[in-house]
Tab-separated table of C-alpha atoms in Angstrom:
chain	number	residue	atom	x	y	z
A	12	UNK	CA	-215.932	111.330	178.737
A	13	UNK	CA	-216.377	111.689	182.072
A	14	UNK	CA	-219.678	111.365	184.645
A	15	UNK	CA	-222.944	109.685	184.172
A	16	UNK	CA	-225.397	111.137	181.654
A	17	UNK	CA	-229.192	111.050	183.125
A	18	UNK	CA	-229.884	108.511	180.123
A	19	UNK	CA	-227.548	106.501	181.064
A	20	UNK	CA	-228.434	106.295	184.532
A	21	UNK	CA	-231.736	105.598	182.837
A	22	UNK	CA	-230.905	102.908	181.046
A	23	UNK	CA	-228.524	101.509	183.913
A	24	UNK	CA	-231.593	101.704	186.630
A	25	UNK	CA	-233.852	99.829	184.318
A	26	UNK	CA	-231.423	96.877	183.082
A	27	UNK	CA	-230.790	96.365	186.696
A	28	UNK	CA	-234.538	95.961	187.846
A	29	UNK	CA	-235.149	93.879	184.412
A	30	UNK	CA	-232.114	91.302	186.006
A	31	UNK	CA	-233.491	91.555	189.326
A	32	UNK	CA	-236.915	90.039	187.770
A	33	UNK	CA	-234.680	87.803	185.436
A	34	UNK	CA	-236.443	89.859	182.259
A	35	UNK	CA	-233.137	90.788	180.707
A	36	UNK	CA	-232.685	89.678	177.536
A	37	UNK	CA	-229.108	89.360	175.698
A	38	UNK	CA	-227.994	88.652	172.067
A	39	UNK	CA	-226.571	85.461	171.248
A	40	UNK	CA	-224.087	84.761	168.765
A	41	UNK	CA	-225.955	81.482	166.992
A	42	UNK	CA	-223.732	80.287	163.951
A	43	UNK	CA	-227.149	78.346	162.337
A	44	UNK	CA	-224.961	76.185	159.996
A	45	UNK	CA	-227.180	73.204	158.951
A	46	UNK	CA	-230.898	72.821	158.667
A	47	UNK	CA	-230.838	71.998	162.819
A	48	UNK	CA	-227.467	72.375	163.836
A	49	UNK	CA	-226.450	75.566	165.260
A	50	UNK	CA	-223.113	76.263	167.008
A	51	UNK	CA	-223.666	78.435	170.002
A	52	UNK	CA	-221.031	79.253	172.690
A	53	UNK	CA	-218.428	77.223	171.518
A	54	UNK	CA	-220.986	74.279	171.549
A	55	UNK	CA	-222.882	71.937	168.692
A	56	UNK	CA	-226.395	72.050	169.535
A	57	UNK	CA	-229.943	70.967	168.288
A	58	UNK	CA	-231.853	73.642	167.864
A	59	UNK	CA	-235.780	73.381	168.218
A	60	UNK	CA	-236.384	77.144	169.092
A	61	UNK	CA	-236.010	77.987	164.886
A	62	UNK	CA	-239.703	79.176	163.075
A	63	UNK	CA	-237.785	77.758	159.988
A	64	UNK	CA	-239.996	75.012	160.059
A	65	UNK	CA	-238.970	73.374	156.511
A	66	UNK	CA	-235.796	74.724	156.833
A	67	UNK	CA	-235.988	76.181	153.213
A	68	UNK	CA	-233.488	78.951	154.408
A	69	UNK	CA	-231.004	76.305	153.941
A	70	UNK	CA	-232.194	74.420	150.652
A	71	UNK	CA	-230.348	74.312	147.687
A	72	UNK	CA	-233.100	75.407	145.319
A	73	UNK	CA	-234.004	78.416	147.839
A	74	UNK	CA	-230.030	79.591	147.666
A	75	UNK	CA	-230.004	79.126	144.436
A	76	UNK	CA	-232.601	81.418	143.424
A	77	UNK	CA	-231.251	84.289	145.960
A	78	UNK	CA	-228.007	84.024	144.331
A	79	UNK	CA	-229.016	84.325	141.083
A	80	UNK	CA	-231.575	87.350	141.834
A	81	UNK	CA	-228.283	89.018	143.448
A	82	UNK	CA	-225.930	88.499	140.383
A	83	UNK	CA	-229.186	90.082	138.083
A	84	UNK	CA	-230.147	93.256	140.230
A	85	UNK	CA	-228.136	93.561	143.202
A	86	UNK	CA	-228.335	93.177	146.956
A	87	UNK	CA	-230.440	95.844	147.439
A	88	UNK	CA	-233.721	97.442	145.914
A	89	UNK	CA	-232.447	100.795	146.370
A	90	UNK	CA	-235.471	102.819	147.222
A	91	UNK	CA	-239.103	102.536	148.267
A	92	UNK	CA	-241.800	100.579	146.098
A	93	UNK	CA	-243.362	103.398	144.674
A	94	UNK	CA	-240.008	105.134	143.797
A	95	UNK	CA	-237.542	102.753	141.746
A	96	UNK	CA	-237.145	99.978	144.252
A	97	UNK	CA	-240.448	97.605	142.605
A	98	UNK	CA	-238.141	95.154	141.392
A	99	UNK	CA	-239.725	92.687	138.670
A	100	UNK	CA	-239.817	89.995	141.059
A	101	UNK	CA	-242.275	91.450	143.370
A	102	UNK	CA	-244.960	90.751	140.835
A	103	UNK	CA	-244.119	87.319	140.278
A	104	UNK	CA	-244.101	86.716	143.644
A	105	UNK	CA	-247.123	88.620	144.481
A	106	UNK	CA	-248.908	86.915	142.041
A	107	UNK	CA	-248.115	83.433	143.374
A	108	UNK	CA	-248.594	84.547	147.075
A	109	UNK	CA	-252.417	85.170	146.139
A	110	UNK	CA	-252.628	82.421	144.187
A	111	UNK	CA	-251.856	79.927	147.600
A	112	UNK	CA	-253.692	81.775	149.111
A	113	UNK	CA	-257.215	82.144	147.165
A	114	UNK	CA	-257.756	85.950	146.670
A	115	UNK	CA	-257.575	88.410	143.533
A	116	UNK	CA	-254.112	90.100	144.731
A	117	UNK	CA	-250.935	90.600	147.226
A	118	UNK	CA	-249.017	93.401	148.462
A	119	UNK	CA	-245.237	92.744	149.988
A	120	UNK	CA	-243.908	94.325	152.739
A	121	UNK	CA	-240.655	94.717	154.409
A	122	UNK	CA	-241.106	92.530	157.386
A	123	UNK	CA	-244.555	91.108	158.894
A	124	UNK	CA	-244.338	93.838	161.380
A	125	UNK	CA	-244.246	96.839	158.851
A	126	UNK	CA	-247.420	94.848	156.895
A	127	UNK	CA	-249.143	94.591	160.343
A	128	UNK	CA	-248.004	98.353	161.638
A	129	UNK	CA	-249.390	99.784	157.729
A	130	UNK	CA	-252.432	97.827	157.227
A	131	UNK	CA	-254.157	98.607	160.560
A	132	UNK	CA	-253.951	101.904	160.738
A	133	UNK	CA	-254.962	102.058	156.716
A	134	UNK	CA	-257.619	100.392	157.528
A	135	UNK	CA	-259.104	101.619	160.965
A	136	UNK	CA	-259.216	105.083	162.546
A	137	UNK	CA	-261.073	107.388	164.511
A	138	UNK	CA	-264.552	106.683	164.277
A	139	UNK	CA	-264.107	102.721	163.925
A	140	UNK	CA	-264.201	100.011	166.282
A	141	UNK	CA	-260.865	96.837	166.592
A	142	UNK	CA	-261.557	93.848	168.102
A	143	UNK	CA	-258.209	92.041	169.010
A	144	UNK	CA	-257.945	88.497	170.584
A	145	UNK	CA	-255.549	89.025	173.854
A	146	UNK	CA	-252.664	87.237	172.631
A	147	UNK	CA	-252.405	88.211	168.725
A	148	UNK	CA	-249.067	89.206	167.986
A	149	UNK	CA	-247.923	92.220	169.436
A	150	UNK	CA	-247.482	94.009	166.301
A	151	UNK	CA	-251.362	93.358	165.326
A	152	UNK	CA	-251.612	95.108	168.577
A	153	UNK	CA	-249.198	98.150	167.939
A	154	UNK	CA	-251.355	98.778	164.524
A	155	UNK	CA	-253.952	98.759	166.600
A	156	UNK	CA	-252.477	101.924	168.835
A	157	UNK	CA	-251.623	103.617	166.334
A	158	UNK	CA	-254.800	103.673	164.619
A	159	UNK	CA	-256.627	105.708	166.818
A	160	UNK	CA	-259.192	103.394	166.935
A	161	UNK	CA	-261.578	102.432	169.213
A	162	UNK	CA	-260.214	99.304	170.550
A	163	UNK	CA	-261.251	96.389	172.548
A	164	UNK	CA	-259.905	92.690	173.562
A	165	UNK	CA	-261.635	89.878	173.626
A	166	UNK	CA	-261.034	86.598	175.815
A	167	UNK	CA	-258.779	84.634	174.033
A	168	UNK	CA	-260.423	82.257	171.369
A	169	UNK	CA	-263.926	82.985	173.233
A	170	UNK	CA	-265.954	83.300	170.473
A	171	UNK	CA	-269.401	84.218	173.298
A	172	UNK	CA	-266.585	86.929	174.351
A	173	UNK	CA	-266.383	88.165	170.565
A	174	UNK	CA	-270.288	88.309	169.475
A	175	UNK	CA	-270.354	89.948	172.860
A	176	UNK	CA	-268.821	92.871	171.682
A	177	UNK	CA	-270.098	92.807	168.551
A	178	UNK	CA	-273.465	93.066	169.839
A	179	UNK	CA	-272.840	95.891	172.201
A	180	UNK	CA	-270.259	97.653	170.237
A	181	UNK	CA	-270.554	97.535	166.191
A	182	UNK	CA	-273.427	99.765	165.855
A	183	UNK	CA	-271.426	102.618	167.002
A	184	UNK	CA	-268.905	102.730	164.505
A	185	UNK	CA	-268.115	103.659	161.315
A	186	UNK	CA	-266.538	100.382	160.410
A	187	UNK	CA	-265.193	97.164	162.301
A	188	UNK	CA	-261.847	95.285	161.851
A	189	UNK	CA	-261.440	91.831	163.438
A	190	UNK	CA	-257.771	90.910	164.398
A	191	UNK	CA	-256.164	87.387	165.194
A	192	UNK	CA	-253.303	85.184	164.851
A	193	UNK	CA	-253.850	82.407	162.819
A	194	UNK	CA	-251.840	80.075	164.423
A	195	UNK	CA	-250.407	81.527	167.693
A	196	UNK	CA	-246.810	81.964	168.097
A	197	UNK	CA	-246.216	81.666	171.928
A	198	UNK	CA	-248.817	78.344	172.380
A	199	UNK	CA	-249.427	76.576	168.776
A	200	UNK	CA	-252.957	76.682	168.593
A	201	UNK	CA	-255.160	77.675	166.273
A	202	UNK	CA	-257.962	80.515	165.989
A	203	UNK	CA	-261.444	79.282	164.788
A	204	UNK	CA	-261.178	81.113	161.747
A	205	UNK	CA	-263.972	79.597	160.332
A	206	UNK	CA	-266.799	80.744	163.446
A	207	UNK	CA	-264.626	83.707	163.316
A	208	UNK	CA	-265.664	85.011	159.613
A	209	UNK	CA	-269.257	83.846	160.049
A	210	UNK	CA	-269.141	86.149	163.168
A	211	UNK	CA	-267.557	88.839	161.054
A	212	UNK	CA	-270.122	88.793	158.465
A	213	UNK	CA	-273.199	88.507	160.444
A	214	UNK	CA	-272.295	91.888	161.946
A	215	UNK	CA	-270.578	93.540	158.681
A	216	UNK	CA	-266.759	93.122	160.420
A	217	UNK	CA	-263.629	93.318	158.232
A	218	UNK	CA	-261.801	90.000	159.253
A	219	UNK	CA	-258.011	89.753	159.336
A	220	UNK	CA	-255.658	86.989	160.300
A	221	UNK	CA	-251.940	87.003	160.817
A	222	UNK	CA	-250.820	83.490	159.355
A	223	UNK	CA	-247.369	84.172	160.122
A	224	UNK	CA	-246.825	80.759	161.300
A	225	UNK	CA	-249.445	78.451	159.175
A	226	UNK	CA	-248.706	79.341	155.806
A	227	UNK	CA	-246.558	76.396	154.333
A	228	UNK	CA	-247.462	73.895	157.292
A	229	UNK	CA	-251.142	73.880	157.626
A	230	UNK	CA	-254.049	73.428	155.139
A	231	UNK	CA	-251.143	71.695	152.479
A	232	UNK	CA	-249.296	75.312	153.118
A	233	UNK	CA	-251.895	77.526	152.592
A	234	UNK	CA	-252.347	78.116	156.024
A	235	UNK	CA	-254.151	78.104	158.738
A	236	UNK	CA	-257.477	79.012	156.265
A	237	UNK	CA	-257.737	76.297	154.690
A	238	UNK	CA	-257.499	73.432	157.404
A	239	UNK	CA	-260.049	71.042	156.699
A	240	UNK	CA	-260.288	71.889	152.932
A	241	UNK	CA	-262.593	74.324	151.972
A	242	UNK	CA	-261.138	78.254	152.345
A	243	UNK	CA	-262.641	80.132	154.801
A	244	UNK	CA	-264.200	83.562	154.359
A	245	UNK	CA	-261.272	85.707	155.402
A	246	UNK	CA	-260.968	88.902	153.415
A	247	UNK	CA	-257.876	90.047	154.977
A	248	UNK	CA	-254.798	87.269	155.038
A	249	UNK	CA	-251.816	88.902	156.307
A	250	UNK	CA	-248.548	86.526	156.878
A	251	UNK	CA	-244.718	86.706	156.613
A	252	UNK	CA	-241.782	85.320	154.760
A	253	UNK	CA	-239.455	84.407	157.340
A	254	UNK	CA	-240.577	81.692	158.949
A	255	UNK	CA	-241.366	78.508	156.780
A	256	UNK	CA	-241.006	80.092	153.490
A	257	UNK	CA	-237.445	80.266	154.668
A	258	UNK	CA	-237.002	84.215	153.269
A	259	UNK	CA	-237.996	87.552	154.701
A	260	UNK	CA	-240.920	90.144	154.053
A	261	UNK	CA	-244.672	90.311	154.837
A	262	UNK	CA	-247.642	90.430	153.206
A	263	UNK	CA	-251.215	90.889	152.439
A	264	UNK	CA	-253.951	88.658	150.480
A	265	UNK	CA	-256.881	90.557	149.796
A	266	UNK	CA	-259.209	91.645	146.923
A	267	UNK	CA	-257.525	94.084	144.457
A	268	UNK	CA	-259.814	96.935	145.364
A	269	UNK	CA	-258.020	96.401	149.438
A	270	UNK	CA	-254.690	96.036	147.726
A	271	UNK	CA	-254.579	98.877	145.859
A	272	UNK	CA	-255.720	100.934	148.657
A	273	UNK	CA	-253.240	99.227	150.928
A	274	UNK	CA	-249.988	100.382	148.333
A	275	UNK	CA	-251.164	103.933	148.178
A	276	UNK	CA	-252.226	104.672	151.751
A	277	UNK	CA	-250.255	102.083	154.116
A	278	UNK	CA	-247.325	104.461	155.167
A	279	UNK	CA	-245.090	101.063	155.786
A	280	UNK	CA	-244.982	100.662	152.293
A	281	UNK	CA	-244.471	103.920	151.004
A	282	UNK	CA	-242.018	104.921	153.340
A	283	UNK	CA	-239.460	102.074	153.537
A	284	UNK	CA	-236.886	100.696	151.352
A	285	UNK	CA	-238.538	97.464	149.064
A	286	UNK	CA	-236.891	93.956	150.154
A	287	UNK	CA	-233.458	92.541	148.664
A	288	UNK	CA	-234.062	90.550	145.139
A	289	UNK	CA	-232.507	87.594	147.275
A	290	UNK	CA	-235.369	87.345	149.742
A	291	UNK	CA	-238.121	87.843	147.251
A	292	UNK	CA	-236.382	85.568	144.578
A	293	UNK	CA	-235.946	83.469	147.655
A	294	UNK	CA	-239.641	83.049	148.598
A	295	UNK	CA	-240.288	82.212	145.501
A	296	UNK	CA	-238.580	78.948	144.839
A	297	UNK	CA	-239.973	78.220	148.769
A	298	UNK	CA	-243.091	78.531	146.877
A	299	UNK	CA	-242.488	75.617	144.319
A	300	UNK	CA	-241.015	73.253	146.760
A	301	UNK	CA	-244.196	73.538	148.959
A	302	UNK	CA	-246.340	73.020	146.691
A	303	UNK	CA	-244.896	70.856	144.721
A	304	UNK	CA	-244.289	68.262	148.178
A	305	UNK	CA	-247.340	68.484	149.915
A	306	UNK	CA	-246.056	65.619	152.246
A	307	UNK	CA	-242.812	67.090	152.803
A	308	UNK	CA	-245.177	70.631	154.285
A	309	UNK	CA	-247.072	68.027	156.761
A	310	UNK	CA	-243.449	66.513	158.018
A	311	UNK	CA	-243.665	70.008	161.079
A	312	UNK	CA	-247.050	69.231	162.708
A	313	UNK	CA	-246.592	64.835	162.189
A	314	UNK	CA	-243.203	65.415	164.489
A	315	UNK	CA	-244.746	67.948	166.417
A	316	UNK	CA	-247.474	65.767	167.155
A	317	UNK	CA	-244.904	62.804	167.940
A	318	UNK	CA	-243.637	64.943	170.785
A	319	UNK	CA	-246.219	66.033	172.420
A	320	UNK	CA	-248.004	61.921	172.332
A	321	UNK	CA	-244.574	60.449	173.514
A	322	UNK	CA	-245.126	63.367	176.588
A	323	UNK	CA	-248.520	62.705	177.133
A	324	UNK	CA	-249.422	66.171	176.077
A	325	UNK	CA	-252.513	67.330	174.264
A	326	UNK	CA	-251.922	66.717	170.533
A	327	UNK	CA	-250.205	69.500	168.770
A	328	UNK	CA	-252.263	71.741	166.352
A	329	UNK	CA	-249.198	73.416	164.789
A	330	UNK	CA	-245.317	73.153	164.690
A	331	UNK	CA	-245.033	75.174	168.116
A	332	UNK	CA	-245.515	73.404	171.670
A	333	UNK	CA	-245.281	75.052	174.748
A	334	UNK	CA	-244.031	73.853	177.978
A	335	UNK	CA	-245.734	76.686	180.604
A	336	UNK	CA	-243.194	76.474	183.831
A	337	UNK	CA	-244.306	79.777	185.536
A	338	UNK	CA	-240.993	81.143	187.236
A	339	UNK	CA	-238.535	82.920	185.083
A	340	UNK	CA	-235.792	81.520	186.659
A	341	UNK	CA	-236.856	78.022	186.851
A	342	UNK	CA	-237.627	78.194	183.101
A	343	UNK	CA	-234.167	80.169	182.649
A	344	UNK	CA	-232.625	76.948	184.111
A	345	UNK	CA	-234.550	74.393	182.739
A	346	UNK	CA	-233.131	76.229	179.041
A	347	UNK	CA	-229.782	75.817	180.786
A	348	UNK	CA	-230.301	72.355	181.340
A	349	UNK	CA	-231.096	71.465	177.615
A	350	UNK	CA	-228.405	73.310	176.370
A	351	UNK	CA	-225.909	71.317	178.519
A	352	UNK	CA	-227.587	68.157	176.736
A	353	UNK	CA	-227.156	69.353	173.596
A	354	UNK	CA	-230.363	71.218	172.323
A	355	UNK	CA	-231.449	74.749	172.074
A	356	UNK	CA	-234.719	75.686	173.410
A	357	UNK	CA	-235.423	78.959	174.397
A	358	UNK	CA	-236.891	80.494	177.438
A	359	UNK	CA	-240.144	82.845	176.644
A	360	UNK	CA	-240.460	85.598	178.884
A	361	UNK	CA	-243.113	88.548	180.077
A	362	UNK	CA	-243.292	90.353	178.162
A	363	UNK	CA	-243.770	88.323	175.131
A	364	UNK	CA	-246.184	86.248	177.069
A	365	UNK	CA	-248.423	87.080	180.039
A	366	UNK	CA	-246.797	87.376	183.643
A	367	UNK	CA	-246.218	84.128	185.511
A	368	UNK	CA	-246.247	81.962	182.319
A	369	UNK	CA	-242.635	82.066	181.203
A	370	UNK	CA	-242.052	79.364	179.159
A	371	UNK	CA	-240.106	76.832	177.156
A	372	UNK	CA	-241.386	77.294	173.277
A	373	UNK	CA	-239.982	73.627	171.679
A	374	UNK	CA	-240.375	74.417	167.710
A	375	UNK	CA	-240.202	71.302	164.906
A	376	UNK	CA	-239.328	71.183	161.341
A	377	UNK	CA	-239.267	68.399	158.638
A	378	UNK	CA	-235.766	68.091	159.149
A	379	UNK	CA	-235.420	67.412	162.622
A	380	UNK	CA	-234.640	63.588	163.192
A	381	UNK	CA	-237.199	60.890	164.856
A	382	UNK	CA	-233.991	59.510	167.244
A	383	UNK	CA	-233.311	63.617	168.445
A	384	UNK	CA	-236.976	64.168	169.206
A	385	UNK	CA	-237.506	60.643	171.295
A	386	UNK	CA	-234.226	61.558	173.092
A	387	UNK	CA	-235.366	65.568	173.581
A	388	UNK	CA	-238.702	63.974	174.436
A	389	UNK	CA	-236.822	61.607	177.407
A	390	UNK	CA	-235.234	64.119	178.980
A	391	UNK	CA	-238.247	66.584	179.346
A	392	UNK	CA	-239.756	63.812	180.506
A	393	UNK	CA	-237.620	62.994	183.449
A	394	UNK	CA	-236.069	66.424	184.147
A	395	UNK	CA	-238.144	69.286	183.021
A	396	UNK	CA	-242.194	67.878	183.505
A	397	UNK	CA	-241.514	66.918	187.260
A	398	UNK	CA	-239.984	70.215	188.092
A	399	UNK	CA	-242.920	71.944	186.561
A	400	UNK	CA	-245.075	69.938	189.031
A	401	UNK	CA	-243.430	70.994	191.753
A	402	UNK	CA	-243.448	74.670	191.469
């Protein structure tokens, strides 16, 4: 072949502007052998970057069960749902999915973006009004483009900015979806979910959460819904598999009524190939060691929150803590620098998070060791925290 196509000139022109602004991103061959351990370039490292916060991916029961579920049906489901791929375990699973979680049923999706890129645009169209908080998950945000919805953002966690809307907004549409992260990926805290709904009902909104990263470490693994005890009034609790539950998939928690609807209409579902026995077989025996070791579900948040005091930080409300450092570069090094120490934190870049907060996302699970985290702990201290100061 000989010459330069015009796509890839394309492609060429915009990889070299994205390493210009340090916003290239390149795959990394990460052997994750252990619950912690990872080998990456030749090197043994620590990793607290994983979302597998009770590193269930790696326990015996969990492999067990995925192993078994392969020898029985296979490694794959070998169509969609609603042709011949509804294995038997996607009712079992289903069923004890919306039992954690309070509500009459569960669908199961391929990953949490497919449930977030089918149930939106089910849900919401021309003619109805999305309110999204700024920084819910970009694929809450990509259902909401594609629904042809009338869509606004509201401040993030501003709950005046919310009501605001509602007020000058609902009574204009059809119908009104409210969209959040539960517990938010790229900073660890937590939506009032609880003002939220009350909000929601007052003005006759549809309320939906993504609990991709609460279920199994908040509210004794039911997620972020059910910190403080009692459940609150969310209609629509969307999640995943794959982060502590150990597996892969998505899913919804709804009435039956919404789930029905949901298998027949969100064009995720009927259009892609139904998960591997493994994972589903697999997120079920995640299931029985959560809830069968409540304690052992807190261990992510205690360590997290061990962290962040030894820092000086604001206590942690989830697994995830940020470090903000502002500069790609400087947080590109200060990942560098880590790694050379022996631990695996990743830099966070725009676009995952806003311009001029790239950042260094430290995650925890129960496995991680008290003597790693005071050491991990030291050296931010001494090395990363002032150099943040001075930019």
């Amino acid at each position: 072949m000989t010459g330069t196509s015009s796509l890839d000139s394309f492609a060429a022109a915009k990889l070299a502007s994205l390493e210009a602004q340090r916003l290239r991103r390149r795959l990394v061959e990460t052997d994750r052998h252990g619950e912690v351990a990872v080998r990456r370039n030749g090197r043994e490292l620590v990793s607290f970057c994983c979302n597998d916060y009770l590193n269930l991916s790696h326990h015996p029961r969990v492999i067990a069960a995925a192993l078994a579920a392969t020898e029985r049906y296979g490694t794959g489901s070998g169509a969609s749902r609603l042709v011949t791929g509804n294995h038997p375990l996607f009712a079992v699973l289903e069923a004890r999915l919306a039992r954690l979680k309070q509500a009459e049923d569960c669908v199961i999706f391929g990953s949490g973006y497919l449930a977030n890129l089918g149930i939106v645009p089910a849900l919401a169209g021309p003619g109805d009004l999305i309110l999204a908080d700024e920084l819910s998950h970009s694929c809450l945000l990509a259902g909401t483009r594609l629904s042809g919805a009338e869509a606004h953002i509201f401040r993030h966690n501003d709950l005046a900015h919310l009501e605001e809307l509602l007020a000058a907004r609902r009574a204009g549409a059809r119908h009104c979806l409210i969209l959040t992260d539960g517990v938010f990926s790229m900073d660890g805290d937590l939506a009032p979910v609880h003002e939220m709904a009350a909000l929601a009902k007052a003005h006759d909104a549809w309320f939906m959460t993504d609990d991709a990263h609460g279920i199994g470490v908040l509210g004794e693994g039911r997620g972020s819904s059910f910190i403080g005890g009692a459940k609150a009034d969310v209609p629509l609790q969307m999640g995943t598999l794959s982060k502590a539950i150990g597996s892969y998939g998505g899913y919804l928690c709804a009435s039956r009524p919404v789930v029905d609807f949901i298998r027949t209409r969100a064009r995720t579902l009927i259009y892609s190939t139904g998960l591997p026995p493994a994972s589903v077989a697999a997120a079920i025996a995640a299931l029985d060691v959560i809830e069968e070791e409540p304690d052992y579900a807190a261990l992510p948040v205690k360590k997290a929150r061990a962290f962040t005091g030894a820092l000086g930080l604001p206590e942690a409300e989830s697994p995830i803590v940020p470090i903000v450092i502002g500069d790609e570069k400087a947080t590109l090094d200060a990942s560098a620098l880590l790694e050379a120490e022996g631990f695996l934190v990743t830099a966070i870049r725009p676009p995952t998070v806003p311009a001029g907060t790239a950042r260094l996302r430290f995650t925890f699970t129960a496995a991680h060791r008290d003597e790693d985290i005071d050491r991990l702990a030291a050296l931010v201290r001494a090395r990363i925290l002032p150099r943040r100061a001075a930019e």
